[in-house]
Structure formats: structure tokens, C-alpha cells
PDB file of C-alpha atoms in Angstrom:
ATOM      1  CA  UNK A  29       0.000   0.000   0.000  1.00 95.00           C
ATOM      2  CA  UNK A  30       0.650   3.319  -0.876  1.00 96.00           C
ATOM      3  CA  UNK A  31       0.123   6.351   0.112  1.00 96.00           C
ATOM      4  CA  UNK A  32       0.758  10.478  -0.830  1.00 96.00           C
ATOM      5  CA  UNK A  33      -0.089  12.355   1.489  1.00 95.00           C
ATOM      6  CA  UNK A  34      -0.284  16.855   1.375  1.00 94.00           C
ATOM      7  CA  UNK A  35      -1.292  19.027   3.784  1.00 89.00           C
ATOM      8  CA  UNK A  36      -1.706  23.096   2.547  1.00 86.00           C
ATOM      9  CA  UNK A  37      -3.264  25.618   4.331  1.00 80.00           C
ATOM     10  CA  UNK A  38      -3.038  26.507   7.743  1.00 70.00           C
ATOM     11  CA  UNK A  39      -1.971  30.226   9.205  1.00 67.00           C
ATOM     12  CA  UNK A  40       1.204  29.807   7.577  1.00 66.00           C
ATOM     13  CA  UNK A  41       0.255  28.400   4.426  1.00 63.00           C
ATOM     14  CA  UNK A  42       2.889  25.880   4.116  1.00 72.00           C
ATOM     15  CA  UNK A  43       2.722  22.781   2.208  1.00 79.00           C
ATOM     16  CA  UNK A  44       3.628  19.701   3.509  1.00 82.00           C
ATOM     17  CA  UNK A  45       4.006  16.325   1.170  1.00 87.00           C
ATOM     18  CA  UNK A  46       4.611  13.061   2.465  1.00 90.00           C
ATOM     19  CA  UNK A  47       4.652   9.355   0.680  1.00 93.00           C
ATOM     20  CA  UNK A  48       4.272   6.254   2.430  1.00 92.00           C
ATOM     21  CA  UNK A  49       4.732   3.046   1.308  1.00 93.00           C
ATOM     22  CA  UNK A  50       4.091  -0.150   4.001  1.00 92.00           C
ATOM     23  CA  UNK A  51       6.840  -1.714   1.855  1.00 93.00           C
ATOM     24  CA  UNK A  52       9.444   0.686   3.713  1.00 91.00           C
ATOM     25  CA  UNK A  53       7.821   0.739   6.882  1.00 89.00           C
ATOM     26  CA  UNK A  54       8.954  -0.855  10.034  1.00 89.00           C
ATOM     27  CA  UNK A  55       6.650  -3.754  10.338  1.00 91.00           C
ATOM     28  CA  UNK A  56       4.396  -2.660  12.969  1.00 88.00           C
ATOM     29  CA  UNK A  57       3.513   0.744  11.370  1.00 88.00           C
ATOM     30  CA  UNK A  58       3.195  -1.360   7.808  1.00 90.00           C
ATOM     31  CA  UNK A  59       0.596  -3.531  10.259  1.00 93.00           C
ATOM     32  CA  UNK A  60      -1.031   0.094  11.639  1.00 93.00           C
ATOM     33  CA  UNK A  61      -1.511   1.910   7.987  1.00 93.00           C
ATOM     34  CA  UNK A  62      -3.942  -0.441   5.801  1.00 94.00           C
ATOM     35  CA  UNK A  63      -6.444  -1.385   9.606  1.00 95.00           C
ATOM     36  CA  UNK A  64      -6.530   3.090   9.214  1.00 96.00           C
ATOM     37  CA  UNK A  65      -7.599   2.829   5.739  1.00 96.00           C
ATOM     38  CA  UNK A  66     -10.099   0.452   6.087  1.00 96.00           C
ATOM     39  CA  UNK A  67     -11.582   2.104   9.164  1.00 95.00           C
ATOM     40  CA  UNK A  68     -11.428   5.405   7.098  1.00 96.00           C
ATOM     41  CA  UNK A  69     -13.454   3.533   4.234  1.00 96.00           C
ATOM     42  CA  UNK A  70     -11.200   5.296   2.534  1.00 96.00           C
ATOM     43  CA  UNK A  71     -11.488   3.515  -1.467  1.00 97.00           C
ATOM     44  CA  UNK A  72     -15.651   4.814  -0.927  1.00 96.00           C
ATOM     45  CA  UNK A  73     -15.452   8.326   0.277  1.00 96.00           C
ATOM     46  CA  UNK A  74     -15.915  11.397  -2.393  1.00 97.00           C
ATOM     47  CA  UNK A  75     -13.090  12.554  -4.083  1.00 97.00           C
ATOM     48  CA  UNK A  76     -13.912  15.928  -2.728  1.00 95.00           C
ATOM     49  CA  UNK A  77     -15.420  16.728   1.295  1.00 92.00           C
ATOM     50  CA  UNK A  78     -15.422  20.655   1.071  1.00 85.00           C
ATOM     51  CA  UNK A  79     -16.233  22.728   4.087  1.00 82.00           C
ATOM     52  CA  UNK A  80     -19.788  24.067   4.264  1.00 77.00           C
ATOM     53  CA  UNK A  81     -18.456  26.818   5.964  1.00 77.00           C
ATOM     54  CA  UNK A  82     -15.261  28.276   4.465  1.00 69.00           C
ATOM     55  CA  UNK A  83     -12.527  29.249   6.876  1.00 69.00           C
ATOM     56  CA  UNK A  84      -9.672  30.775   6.176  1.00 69.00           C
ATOM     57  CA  UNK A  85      -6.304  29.737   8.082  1.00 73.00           C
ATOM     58  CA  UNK A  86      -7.719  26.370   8.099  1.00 82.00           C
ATOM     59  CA  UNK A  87      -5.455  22.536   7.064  1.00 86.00           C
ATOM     60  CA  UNK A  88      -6.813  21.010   3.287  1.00 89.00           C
ATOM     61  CA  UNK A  89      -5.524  17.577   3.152  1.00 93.00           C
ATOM     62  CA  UNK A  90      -5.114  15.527   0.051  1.00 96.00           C
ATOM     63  CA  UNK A  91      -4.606  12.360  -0.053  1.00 96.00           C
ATOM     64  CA  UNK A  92      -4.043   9.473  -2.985  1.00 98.00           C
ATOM     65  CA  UNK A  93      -3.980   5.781  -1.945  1.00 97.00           C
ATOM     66  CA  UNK A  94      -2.874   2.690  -4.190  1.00 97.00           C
ATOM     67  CA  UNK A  95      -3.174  -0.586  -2.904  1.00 95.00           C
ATOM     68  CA  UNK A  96      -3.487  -4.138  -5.121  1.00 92.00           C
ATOM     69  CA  UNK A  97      -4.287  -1.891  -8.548  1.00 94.00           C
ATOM     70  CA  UNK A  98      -7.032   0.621  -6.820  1.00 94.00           C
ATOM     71  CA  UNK A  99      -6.153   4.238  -6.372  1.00 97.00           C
ATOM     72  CA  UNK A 100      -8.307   6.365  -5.154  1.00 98.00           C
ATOM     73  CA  UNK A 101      -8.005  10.200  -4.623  1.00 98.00           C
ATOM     74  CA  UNK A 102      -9.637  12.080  -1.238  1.00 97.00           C
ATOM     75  CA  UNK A 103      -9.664  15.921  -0.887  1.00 95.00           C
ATOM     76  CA  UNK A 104     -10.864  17.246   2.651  1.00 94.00           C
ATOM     77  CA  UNK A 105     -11.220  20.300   4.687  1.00 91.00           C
ATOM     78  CA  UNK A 106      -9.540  20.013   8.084  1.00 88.00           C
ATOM     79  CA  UNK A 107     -13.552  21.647   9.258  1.00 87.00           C
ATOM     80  CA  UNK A 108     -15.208  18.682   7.081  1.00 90.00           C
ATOM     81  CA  UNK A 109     -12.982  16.079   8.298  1.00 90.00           C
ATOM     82  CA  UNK A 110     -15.068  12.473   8.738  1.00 92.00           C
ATOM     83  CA  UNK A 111     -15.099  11.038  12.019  1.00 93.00           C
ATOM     84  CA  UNK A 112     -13.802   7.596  10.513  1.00 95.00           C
ATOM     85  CA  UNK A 113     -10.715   9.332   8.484  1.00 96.00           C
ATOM     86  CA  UNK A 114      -9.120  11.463  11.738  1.00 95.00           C
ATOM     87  CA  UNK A 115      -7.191   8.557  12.694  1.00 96.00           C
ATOM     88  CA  UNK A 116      -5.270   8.398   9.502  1.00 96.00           C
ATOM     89  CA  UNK A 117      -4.655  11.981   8.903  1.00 94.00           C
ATOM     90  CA  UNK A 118      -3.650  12.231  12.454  1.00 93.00           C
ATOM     91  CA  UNK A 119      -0.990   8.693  12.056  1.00 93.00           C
ATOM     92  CA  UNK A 120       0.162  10.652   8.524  1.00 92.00           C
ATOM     93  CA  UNK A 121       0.848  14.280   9.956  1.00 88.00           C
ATOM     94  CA  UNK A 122       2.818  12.078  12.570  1.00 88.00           C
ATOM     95  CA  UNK A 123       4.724  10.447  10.017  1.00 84.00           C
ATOM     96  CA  UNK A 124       5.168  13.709   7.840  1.00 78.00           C
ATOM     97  CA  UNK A 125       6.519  15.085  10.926  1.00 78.00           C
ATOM     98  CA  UNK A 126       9.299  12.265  11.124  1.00 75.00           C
ATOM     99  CA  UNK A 127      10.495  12.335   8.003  1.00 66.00           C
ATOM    100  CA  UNK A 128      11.193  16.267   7.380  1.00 56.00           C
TER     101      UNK A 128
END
């Protein structure tokens, strides 16, 4: 599984892009990454979650995930963010954070 992960926005407005592939991984975060995605139900959300309520100096999040010949794209709003896909924006920003 793979995943590209960006994060724009924010007061700053810096970008932040990340790839993650469980083929790198240690083992137990290769273990964490696809339970996330299928928690998420990532591969059946929109391509697009906008914000209802535009904010400015708020996190957009993009993220692109290949896994056995699926790919699916997922563009949220840090205000629009689903419940069930916190956990792996949260476990990427982590990671993103680690490998800067």
C-alpha cells in the first residue's frame, strides 16, 4: 500500500508532502496503515469533502492511496474532516513530521 499524502493551508500556508509506502515501513507501522484505511473507508469516500463553511487559516488535506491496482483520490477540509478518516490523517501528519 501506498500512500501520498499533502497538507496546505493553515496560518502559515505551508505545504507539507509526504509518501508512504508499508513496503518501507517498520513492520508494525506497515501492520497500523492499511487497519486506518479500512476504518477510514477510505477507497468509498468522495473525491472531494469541502467545508460548508469556508474558513480561512484552516489545514486542506489531500490524499491518494494505491493498494493491489485501486487508487483512489480524497480531498478534505480540516472543518469537514469524517469522524472515521481522523485517525489516519492524524498517524500521517505524525509520520510527515518524522520524516522532514
Amino acid at each position: 500500500m501506498r500512500i501520498s499524502f499533502e497538507r496546505t493551508g493553515g496560518f502559515a500556508g505551508i505545504s507539507k508532502i509526504t509518501t508512504v509506502d508499508t513496503a518501507t515501513l517498520p513492520p508494525q507501522e506497515a501492520d497500523v496503515l492499511p487497519r486506518l484505511v479500512e476504518v477510514a473507508n477510505f477507497f468509498k469516500l468522495p473525491e472531494l469533502i469541502p467545508n460548508p463553511n469556508p474558513q480561512s487559516d484552516r489545514f486542506q488535506y489531500k490524499l491518494t492511496v494505491e493498494d493491489q491496482g485501486q487508487q483512489h483520490t480524497v480531498t478534505v477540509s480540516e472543518a469537514a474532516l469524517p469522524g472515521t478518516l481522523r485517525p489516519l490523517i492524524e498517524w500521517l501528519t505524525n509520520i510527515a513530521r518524522r520524516l522532514v
